[in-house]
Tab-separated table of C-alpha atoms and ligand atoms in Angstrom:
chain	number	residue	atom	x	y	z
A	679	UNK	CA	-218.403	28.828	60.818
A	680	UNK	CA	-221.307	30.327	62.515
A	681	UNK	CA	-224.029	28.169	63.406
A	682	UNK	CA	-226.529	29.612	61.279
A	683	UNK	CA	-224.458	28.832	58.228
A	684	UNK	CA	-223.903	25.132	59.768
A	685	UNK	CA	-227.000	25.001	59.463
A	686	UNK	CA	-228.394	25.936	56.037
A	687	UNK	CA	-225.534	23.393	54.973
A	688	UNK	CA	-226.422	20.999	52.861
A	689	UNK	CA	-223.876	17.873	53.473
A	690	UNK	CA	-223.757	14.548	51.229
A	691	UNK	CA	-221.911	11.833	52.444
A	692	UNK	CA	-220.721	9.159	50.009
A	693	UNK	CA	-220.683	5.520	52.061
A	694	UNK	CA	-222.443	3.948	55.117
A	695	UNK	CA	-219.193	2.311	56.408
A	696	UNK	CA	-217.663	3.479	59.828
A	697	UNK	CA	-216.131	6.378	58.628
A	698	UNK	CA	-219.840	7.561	56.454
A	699	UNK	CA	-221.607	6.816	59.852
A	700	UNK	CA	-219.388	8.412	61.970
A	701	UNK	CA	-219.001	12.022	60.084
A	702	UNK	CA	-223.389	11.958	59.818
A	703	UNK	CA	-223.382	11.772	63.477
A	704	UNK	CA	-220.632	14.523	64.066
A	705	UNK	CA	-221.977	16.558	60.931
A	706	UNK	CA	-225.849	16.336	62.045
A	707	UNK	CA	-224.805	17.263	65.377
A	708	UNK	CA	-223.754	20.898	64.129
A	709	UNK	CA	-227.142	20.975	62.924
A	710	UNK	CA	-226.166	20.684	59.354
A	711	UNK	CA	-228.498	18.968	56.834
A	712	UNK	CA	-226.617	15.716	56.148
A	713	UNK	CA	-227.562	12.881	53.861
A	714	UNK	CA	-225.689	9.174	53.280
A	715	UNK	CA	-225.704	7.738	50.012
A	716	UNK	CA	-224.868	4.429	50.167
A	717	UNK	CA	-224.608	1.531	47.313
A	718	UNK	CA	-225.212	-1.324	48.997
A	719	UNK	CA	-229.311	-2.398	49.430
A	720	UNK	CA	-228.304	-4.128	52.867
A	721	UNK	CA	-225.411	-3.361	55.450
A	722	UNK	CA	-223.451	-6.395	56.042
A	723	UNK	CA	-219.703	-6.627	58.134
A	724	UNK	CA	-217.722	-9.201	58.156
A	725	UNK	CA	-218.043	-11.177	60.927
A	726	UNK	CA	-215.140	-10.308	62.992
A	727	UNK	CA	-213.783	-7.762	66.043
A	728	UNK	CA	-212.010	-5.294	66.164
A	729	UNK	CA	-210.486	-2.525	68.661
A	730	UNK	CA	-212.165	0.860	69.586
A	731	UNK	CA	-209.159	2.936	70.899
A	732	UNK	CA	-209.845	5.101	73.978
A	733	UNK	CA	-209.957	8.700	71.224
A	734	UNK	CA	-212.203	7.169	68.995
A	735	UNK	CA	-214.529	6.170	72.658
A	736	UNK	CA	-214.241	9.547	73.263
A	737	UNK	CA	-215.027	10.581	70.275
A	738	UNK	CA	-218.610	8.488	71.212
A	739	UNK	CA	-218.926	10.061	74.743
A	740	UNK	CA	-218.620	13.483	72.691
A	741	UNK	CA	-221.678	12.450	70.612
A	742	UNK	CA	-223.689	11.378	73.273
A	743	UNK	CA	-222.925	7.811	71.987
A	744	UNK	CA	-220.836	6.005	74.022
A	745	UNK	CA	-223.690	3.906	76.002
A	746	UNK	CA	-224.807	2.478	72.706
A	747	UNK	CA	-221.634	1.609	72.045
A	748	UNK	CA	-220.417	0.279	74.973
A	749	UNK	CA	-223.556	-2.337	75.032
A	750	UNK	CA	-222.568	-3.912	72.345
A	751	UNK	CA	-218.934	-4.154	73.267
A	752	UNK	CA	-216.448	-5.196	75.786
A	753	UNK	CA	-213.192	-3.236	77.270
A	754	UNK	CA	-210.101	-4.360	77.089
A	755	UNK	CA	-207.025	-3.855	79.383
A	756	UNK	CA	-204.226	-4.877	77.392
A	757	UNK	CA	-202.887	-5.783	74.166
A	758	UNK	CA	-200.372	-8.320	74.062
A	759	UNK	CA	-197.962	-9.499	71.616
A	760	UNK	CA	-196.476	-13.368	72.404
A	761	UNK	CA	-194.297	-15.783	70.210
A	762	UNK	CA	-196.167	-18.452	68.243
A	763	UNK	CA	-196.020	-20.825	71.308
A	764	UNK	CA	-197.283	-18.093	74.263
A	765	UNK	CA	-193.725	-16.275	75.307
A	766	UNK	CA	-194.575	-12.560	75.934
A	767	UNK	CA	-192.859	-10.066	73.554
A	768	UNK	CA	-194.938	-7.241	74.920
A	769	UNK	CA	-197.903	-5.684	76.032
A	770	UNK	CA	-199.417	-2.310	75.806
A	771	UNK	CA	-201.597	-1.054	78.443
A	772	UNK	CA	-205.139	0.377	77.963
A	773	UNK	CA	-206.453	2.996	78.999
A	774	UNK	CA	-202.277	4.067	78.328
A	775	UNK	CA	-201.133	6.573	81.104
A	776	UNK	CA	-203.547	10.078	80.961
A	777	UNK	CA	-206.175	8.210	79.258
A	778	UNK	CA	-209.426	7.432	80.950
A	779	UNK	CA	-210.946	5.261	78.847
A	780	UNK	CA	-210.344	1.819	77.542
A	781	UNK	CA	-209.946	-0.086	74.249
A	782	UNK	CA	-213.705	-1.755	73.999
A	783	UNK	CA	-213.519	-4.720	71.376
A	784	UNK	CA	-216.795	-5.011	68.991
A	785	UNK	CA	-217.768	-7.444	66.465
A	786	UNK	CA	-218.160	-5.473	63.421
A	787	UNK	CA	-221.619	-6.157	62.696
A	788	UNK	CA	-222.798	-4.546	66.102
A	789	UNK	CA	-220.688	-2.042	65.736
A	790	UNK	CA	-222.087	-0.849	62.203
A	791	UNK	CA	-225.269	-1.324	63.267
A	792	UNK	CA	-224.900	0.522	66.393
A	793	UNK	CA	-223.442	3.432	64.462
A	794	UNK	CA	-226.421	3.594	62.300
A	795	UNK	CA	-228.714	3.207	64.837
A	796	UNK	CA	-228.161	6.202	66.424
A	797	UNK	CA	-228.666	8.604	62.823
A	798	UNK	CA	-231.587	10.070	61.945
A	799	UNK	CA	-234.538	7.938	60.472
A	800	UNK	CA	-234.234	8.086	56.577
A	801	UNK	CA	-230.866	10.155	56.683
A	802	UNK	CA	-229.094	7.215	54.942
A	803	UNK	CA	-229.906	6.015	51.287
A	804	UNK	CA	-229.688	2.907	50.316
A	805	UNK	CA	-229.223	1.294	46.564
A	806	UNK	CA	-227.460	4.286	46.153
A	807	UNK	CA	-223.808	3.704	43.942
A	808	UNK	CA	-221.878	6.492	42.720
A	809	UNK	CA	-221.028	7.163	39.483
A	810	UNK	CA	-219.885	10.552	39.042
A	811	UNK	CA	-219.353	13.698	41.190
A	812	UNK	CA	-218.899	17.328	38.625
A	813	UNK	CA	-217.685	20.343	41.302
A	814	UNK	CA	-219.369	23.436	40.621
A	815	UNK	CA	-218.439	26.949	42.357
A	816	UNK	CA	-220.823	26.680	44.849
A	817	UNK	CA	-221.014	22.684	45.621
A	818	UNK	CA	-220.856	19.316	43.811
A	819	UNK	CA	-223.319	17.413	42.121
A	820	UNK	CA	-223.563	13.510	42.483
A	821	UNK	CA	-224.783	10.964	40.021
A	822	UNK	CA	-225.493	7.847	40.870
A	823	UNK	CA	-226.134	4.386	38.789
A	824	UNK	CA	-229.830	4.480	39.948
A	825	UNK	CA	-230.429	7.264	38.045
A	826	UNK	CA	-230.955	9.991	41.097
A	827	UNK	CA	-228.368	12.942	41.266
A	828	UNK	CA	-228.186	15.103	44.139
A	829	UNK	CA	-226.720	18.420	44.757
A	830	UNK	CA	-224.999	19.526	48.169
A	831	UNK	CA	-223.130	22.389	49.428
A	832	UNK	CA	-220.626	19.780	50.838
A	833	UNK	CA	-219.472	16.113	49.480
A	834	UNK	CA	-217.710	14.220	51.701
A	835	UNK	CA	-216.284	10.747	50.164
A	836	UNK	CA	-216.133	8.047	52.793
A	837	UNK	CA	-216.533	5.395	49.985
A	838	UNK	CA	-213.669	3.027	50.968
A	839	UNK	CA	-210.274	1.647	49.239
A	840	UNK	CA	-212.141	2.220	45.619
A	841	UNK	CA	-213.333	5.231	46.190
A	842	UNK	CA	-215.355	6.880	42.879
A	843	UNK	CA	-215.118	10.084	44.753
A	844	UNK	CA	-210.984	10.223	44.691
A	845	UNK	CA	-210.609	8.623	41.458
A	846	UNK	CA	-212.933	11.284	40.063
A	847	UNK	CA	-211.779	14.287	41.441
A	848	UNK	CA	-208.380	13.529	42.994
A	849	UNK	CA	-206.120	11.246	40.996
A	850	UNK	CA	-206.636	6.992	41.049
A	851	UNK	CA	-204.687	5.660	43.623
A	852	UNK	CA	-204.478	1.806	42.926
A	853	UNK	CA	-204.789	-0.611	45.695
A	854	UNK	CA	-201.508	-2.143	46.581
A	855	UNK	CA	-201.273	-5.479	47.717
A	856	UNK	CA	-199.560	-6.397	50.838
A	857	UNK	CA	-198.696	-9.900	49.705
A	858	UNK	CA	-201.042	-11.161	52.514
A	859	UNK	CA	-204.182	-12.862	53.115
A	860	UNK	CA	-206.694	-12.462	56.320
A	861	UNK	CA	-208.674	-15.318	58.082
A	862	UNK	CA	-211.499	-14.015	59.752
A	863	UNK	CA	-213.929	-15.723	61.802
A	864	UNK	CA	-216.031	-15.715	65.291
A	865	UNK	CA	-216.404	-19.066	67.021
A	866	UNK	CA	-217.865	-19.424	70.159
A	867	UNK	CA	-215.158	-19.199	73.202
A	868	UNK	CA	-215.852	-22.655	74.599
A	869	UNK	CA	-214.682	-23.805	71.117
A	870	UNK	CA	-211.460	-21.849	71.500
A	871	UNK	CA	-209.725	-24.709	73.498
A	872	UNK	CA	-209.197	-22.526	76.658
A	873	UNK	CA	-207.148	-19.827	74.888
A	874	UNK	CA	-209.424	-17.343	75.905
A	875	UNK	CA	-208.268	-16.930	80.063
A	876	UNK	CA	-209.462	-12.900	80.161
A	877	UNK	CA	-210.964	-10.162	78.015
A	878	UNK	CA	-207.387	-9.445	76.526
A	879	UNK	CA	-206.229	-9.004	72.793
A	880	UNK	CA	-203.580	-11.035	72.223
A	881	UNK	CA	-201.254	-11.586	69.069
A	882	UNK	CA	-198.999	-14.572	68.561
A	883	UNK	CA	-196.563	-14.187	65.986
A	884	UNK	CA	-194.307	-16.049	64.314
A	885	UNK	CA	-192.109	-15.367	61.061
A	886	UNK	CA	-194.938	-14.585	58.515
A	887	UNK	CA	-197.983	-15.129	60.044
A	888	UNK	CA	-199.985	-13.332	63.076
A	889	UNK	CA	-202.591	-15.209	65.005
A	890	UNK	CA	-205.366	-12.746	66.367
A	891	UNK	CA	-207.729	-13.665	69.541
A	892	UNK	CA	-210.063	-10.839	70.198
A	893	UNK	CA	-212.417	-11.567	72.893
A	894	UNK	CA	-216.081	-10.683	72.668
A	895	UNK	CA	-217.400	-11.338	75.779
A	896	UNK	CA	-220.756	-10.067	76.046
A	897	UNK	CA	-221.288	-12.228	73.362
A	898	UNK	CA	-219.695	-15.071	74.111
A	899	UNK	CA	-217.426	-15.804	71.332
A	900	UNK	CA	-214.215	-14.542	70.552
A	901	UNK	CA	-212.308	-13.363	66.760
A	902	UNK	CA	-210.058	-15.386	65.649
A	903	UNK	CA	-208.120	-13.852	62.571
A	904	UNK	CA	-204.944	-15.128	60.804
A	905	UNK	CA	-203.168	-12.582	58.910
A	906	UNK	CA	-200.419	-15.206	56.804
A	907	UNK	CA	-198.575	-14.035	53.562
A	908	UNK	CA	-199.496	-15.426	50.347
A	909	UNK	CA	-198.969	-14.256	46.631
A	910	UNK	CA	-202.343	-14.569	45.775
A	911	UNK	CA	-203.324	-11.087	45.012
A	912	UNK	CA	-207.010	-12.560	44.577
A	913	UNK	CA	-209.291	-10.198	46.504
A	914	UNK	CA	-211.518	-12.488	47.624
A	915	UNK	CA	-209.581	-16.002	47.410
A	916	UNK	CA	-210.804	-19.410	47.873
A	917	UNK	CA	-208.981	-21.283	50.820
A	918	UNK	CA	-209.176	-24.807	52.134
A	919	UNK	CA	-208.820	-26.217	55.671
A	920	UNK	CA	-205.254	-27.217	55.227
A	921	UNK	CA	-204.305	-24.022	53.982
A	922	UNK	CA	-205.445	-22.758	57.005
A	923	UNK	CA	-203.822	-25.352	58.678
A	924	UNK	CA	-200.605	-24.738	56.941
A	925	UNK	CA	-200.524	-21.357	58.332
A	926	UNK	CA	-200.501	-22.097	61.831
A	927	UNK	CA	-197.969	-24.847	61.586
A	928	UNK	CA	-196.003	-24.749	64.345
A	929	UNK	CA	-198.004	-22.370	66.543
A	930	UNK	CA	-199.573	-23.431	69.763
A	931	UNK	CA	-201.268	-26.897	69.529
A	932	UNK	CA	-204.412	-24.931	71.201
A	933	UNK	CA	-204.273	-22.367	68.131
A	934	UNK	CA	-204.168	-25.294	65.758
A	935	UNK	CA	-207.094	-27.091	67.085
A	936	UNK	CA	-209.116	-23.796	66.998
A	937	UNK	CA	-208.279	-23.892	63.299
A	938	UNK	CA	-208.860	-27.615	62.656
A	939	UNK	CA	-212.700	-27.208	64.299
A	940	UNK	CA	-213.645	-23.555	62.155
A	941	UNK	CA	-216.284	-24.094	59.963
A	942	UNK	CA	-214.343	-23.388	56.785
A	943	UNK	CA	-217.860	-21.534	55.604
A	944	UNK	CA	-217.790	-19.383	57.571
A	945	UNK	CA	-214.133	-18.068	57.190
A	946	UNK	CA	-214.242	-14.679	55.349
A	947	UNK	CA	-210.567	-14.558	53.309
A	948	UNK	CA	-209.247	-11.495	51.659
A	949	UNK	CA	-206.599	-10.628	49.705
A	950	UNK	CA	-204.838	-7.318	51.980
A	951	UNK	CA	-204.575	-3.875	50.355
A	952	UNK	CA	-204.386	-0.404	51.012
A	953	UNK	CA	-202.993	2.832	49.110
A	954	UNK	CA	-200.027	4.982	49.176
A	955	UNK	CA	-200.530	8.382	50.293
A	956	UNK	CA	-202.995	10.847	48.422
A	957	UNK	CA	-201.235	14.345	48.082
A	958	UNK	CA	-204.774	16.053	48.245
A	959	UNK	CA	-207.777	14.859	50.078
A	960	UNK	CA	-210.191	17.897	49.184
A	961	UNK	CA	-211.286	20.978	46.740
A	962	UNK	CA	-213.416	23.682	47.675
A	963	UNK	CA	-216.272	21.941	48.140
A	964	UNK	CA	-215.604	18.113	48.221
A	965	UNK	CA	-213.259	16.252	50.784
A	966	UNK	CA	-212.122	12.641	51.256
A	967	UNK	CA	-211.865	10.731	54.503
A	968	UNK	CA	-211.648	7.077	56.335
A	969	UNK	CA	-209.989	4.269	53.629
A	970	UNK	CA	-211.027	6.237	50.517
A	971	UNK	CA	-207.958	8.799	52.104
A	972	UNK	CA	-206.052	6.746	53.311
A	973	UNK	CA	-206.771	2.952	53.870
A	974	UNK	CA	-203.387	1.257	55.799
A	975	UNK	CA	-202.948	-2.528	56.351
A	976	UNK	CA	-204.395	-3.846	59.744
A	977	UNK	CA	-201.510	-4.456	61.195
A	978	UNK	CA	-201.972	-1.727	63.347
A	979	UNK	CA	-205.906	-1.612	63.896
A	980	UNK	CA	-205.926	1.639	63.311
A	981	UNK	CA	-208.006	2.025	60.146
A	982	UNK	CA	-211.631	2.054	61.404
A	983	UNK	CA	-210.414	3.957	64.209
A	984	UNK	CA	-208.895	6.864	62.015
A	985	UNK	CA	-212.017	6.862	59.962
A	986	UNK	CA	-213.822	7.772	63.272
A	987	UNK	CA	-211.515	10.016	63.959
A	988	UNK	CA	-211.495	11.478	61.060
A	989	UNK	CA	-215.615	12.068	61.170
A	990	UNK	CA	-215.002	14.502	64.707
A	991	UNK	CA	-211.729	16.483	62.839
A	992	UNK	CA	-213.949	17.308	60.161
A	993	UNK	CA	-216.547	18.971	62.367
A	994	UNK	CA	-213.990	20.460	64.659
A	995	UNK	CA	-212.945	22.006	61.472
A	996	UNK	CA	-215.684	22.985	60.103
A	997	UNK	CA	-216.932	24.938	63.708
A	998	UNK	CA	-213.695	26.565	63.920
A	999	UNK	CA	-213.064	27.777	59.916
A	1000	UNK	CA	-214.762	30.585	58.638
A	1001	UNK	CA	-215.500	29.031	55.258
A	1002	UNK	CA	-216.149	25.316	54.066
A	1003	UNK	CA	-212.935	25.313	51.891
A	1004	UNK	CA	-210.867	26.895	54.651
A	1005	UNK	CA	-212.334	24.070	56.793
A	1006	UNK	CA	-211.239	21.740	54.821
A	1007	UNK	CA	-208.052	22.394	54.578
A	1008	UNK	CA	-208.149	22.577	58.055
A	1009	UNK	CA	-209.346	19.091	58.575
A	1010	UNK	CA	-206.585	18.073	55.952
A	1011	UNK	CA	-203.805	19.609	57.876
A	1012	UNK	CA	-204.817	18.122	60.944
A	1013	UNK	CA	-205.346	14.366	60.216
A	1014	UNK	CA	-203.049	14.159	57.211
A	1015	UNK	CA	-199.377	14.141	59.003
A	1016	UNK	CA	-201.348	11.661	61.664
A	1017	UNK	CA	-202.432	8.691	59.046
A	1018	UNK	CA	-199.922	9.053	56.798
A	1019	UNK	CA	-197.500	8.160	59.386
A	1020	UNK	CA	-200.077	5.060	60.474
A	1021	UNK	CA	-199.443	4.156	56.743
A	1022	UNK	CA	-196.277	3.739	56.973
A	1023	UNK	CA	-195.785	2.342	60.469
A	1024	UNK	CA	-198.806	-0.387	59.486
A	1025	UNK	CA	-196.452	-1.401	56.413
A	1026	UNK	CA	-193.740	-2.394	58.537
A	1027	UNK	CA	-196.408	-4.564	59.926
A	1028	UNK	CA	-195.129	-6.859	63.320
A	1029	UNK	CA	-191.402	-7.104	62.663
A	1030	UNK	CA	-188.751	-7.026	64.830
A	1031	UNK	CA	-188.774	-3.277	63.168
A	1032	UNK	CA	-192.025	-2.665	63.673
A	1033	UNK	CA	-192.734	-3.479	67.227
A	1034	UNK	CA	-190.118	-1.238	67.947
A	1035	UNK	CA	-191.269	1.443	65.827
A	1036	UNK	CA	-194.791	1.444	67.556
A	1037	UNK	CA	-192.943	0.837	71.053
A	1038	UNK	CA	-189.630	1.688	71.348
A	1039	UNK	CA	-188.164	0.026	73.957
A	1040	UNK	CA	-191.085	-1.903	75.157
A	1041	UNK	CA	-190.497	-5.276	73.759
A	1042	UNK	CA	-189.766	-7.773	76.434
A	1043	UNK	CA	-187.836	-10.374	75.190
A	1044	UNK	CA	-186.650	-10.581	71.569
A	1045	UNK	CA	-188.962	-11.943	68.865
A	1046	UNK	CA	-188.537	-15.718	69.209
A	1047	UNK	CA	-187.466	-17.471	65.947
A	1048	UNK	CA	-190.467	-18.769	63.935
A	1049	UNK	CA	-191.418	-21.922	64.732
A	1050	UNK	CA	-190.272	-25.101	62.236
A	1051	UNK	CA	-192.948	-24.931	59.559
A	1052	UNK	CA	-194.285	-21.465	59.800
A	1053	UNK	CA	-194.770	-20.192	56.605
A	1054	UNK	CA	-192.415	-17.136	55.229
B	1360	FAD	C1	-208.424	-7.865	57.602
B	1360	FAD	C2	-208.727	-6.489	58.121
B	1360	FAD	C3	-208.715	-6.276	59.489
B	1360	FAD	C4	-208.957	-4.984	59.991
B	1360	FAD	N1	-208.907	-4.783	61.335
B	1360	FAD	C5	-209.074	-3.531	61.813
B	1360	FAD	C6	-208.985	-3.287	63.223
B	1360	FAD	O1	-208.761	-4.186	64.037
B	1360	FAD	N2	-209.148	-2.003	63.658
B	1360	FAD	C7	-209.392	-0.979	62.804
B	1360	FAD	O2	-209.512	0.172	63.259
B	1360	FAD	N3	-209.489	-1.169	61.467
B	1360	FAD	C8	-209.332	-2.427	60.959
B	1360	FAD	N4	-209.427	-2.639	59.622
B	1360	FAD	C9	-209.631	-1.494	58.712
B	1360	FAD	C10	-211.080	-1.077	58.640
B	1360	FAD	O3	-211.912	-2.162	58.295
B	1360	FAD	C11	-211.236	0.034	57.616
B	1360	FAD	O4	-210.235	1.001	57.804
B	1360	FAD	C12	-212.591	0.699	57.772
B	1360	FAD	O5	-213.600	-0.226	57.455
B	1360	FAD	C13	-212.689	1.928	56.879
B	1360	FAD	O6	-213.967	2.489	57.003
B	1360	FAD	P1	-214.525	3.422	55.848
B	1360	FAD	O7	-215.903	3.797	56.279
B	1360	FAD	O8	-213.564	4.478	55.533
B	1360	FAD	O9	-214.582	2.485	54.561
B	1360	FAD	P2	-215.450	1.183	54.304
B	1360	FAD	O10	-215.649	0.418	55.551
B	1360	FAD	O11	-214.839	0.500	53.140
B	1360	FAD	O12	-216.874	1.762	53.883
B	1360	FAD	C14	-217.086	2.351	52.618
B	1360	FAD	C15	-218.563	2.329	52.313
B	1360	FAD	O13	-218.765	3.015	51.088
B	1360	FAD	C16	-219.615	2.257	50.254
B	1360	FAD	N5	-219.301	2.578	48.861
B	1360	FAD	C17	-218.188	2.235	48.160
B	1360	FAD	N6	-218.266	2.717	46.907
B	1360	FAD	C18	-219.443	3.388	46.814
B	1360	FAD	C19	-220.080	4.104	45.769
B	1360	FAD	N7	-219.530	4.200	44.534
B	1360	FAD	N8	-221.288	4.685	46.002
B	1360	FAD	C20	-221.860	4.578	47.239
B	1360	FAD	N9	-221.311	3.891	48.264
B	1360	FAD	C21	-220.105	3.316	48.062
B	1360	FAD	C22	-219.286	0.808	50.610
B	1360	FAD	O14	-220.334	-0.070	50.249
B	1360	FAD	C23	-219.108	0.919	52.128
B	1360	FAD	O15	-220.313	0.783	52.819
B	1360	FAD	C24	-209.221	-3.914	59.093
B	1360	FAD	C25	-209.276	-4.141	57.718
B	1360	FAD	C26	-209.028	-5.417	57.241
B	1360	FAD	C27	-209.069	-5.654	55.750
């Protein structure tokens, strides 16, 4: 589009999560007019890391971001995959060969914050929930449970796994449970019994359960997930100690005795979801990205990342099409094939299947046998 009709657009963004954040930055940065609705009074993450993949730290460099984010975060060489008791299944390298930039692991709350920080003063809204979006011919119009509606040339639905936005306008899509739970929580890494030797993601996994150690050096402290199956489709369940405890049977004794000292308080648990495929992520005028398109289990880390992702597509698109709806279907035809593949692939989760879908050929030495106890 030409840049004097980037301009006089009028762009409402629905959600102040990663994928909200990212798409103001790219959006504003075509000189657009771009405001974020958001429902919650107060940002809050969960307090645990995650992976910035060397495109979605480009993405940052493109932005003029990248130093914010890279203060807040460490990189990363490698991820590696090991049996419940430390034998290497496999490892893949970052930066991967042609890439120039590493993974750089983040807590979440920095890395929310950092997004946000580097918007516009009084470009986001908070307090803001959605209630109902009504497409007209020449934009949308918003209604939200506060009582303010706003009208915008552009609506761009970055509200999450329940997203009003696609149930409105583009068919419910009901979560799906994955028939697991998460354990997250950040300890400090002298309390990690020495399992933290580098600044290296590693996975142990045994038969049912994964183990995550995500180091967060500049801070001191490291992630330390659990990913275990359960039938508890609770979404946010209550779990004891020895449930915990029951998860990790078997694993290194070093792993356990992380898990016997967490302060059970301060262990978010959550029931894990995410959608099948949505056939059509826009109209004219309104267009869905990050989870509300397509949320996909974690098993891949690839969800924030695509919602990043998804933020710079959408302004490549909309610089290159000569129309908003023509951009949009641009954008659509560019990330969809991509994440509905990570979909699928992030189903399989860490298999024997899986790891060699993601890596074919790479794995080093067959999955060991999960360990006596390890929950199925
Ligand atoms: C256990 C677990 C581990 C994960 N690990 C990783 C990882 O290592 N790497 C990775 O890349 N991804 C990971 N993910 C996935 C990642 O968290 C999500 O893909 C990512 O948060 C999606 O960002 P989003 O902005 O699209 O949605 P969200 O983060 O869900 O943000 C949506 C925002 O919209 C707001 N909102 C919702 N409804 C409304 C409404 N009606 N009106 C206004 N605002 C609304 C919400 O309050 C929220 O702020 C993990 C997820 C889980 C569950």
């Amino acid at each position: 589009m030409h840049p004097s009709d980037l301009q006089n657009l009028k762009i409402a963004v629905v959600g102040a999560g990663y994928g909200g954040a990212a798409a103001a930055k790219a959006l504003s940065l075509l000189g657009a007019h771009v405001d974020v609705y958001e429902q919650a009074n107060r940002i809050r993450e969960v307090g645990a890391g995650i992976g910035l993949r060397p495109a979605t730290m480009n993405r940052f460099r493109e932005w003029g971001i990248f130093d914010a984010i890279a203060e807040v975060s460490s990189p990363s060489d490698y991820f590696e995959i090991l049996t419940p008791t430390g034998e290497p299944i496999m490892k893949e390298e970052w930066p991967a060969a042609g890439e120039q930039t590493h993974t750089h692991l983040i807590h979440r709350g920095d890395f929310i914050e950092a997004l946000l920080g580097v918007l516009p003063e009084g470009m986001v809204h908070l307090g803001h929930k959605l209630e109902a979006v009504e497409e007209k011919d020449d934009g949308a119009v918003l209604t939200f449970a506060n009582g303010n509606s706003v009208e915008a040339d552009l609506v761009v639905g970055a509200d999450g796994i329940k997203s009003v936005v696609r149930s409105e306008l583009f068919g419910d899509k009901v979560p799906v449970f994955s028939g697991e739970h998460a354990y997250r929580a950040v300890i400090s890494a002298d309390d990690a019994h020495g399992m933290v030797v580098d600044d290296n993601f590693r996975m142990y996994i045994g038969r049912g359960t994964k183990v995550y150690l995500l180091p967060l050096r500049h801070r001191g402290q490291v992630s330390f997930d659990i990913t275990a199956r359960c039938a508890d489709s609770t979404w946010n369940p209550q779990v004891t100690k020895d449930d915990l405890l029951a998860t990790v049977q078997g694993f290194d004794e070093r792993l356990v005795s992380i898990t016997r000292g967490l302060d059970i308080d301060t262990v978010n648990a959550r029931a894990v979801y995410d959608i099948d495929p949505v056939g059509t992520w826009h109209s004219d005028r309104v267009v869905l990205m990050g989870d509300a398109a397509h949320s996909m289990l974690h098993h891949q880390g690839q969800g924030a990342n695509s919602a990043i992702e998804d933020g710079g597509a959408l302004a490549d698109a909309l610089r290159q099409a000569e129309t908003v709806a023509q951009a949009l279907a641009l954008f659509q035809a560019t990330r969809k094939p991509v994440t509905d593949k990570l979909q699928e692939v992030s189903r399989h989760g860490w298999d024997d299947d899986g790891i060699d879908e993601v890596f074919p050929g790479q794995k080093s030495a067959p999955a060991a046998p999960a360990a006596p106890g390890v929950r199925e």
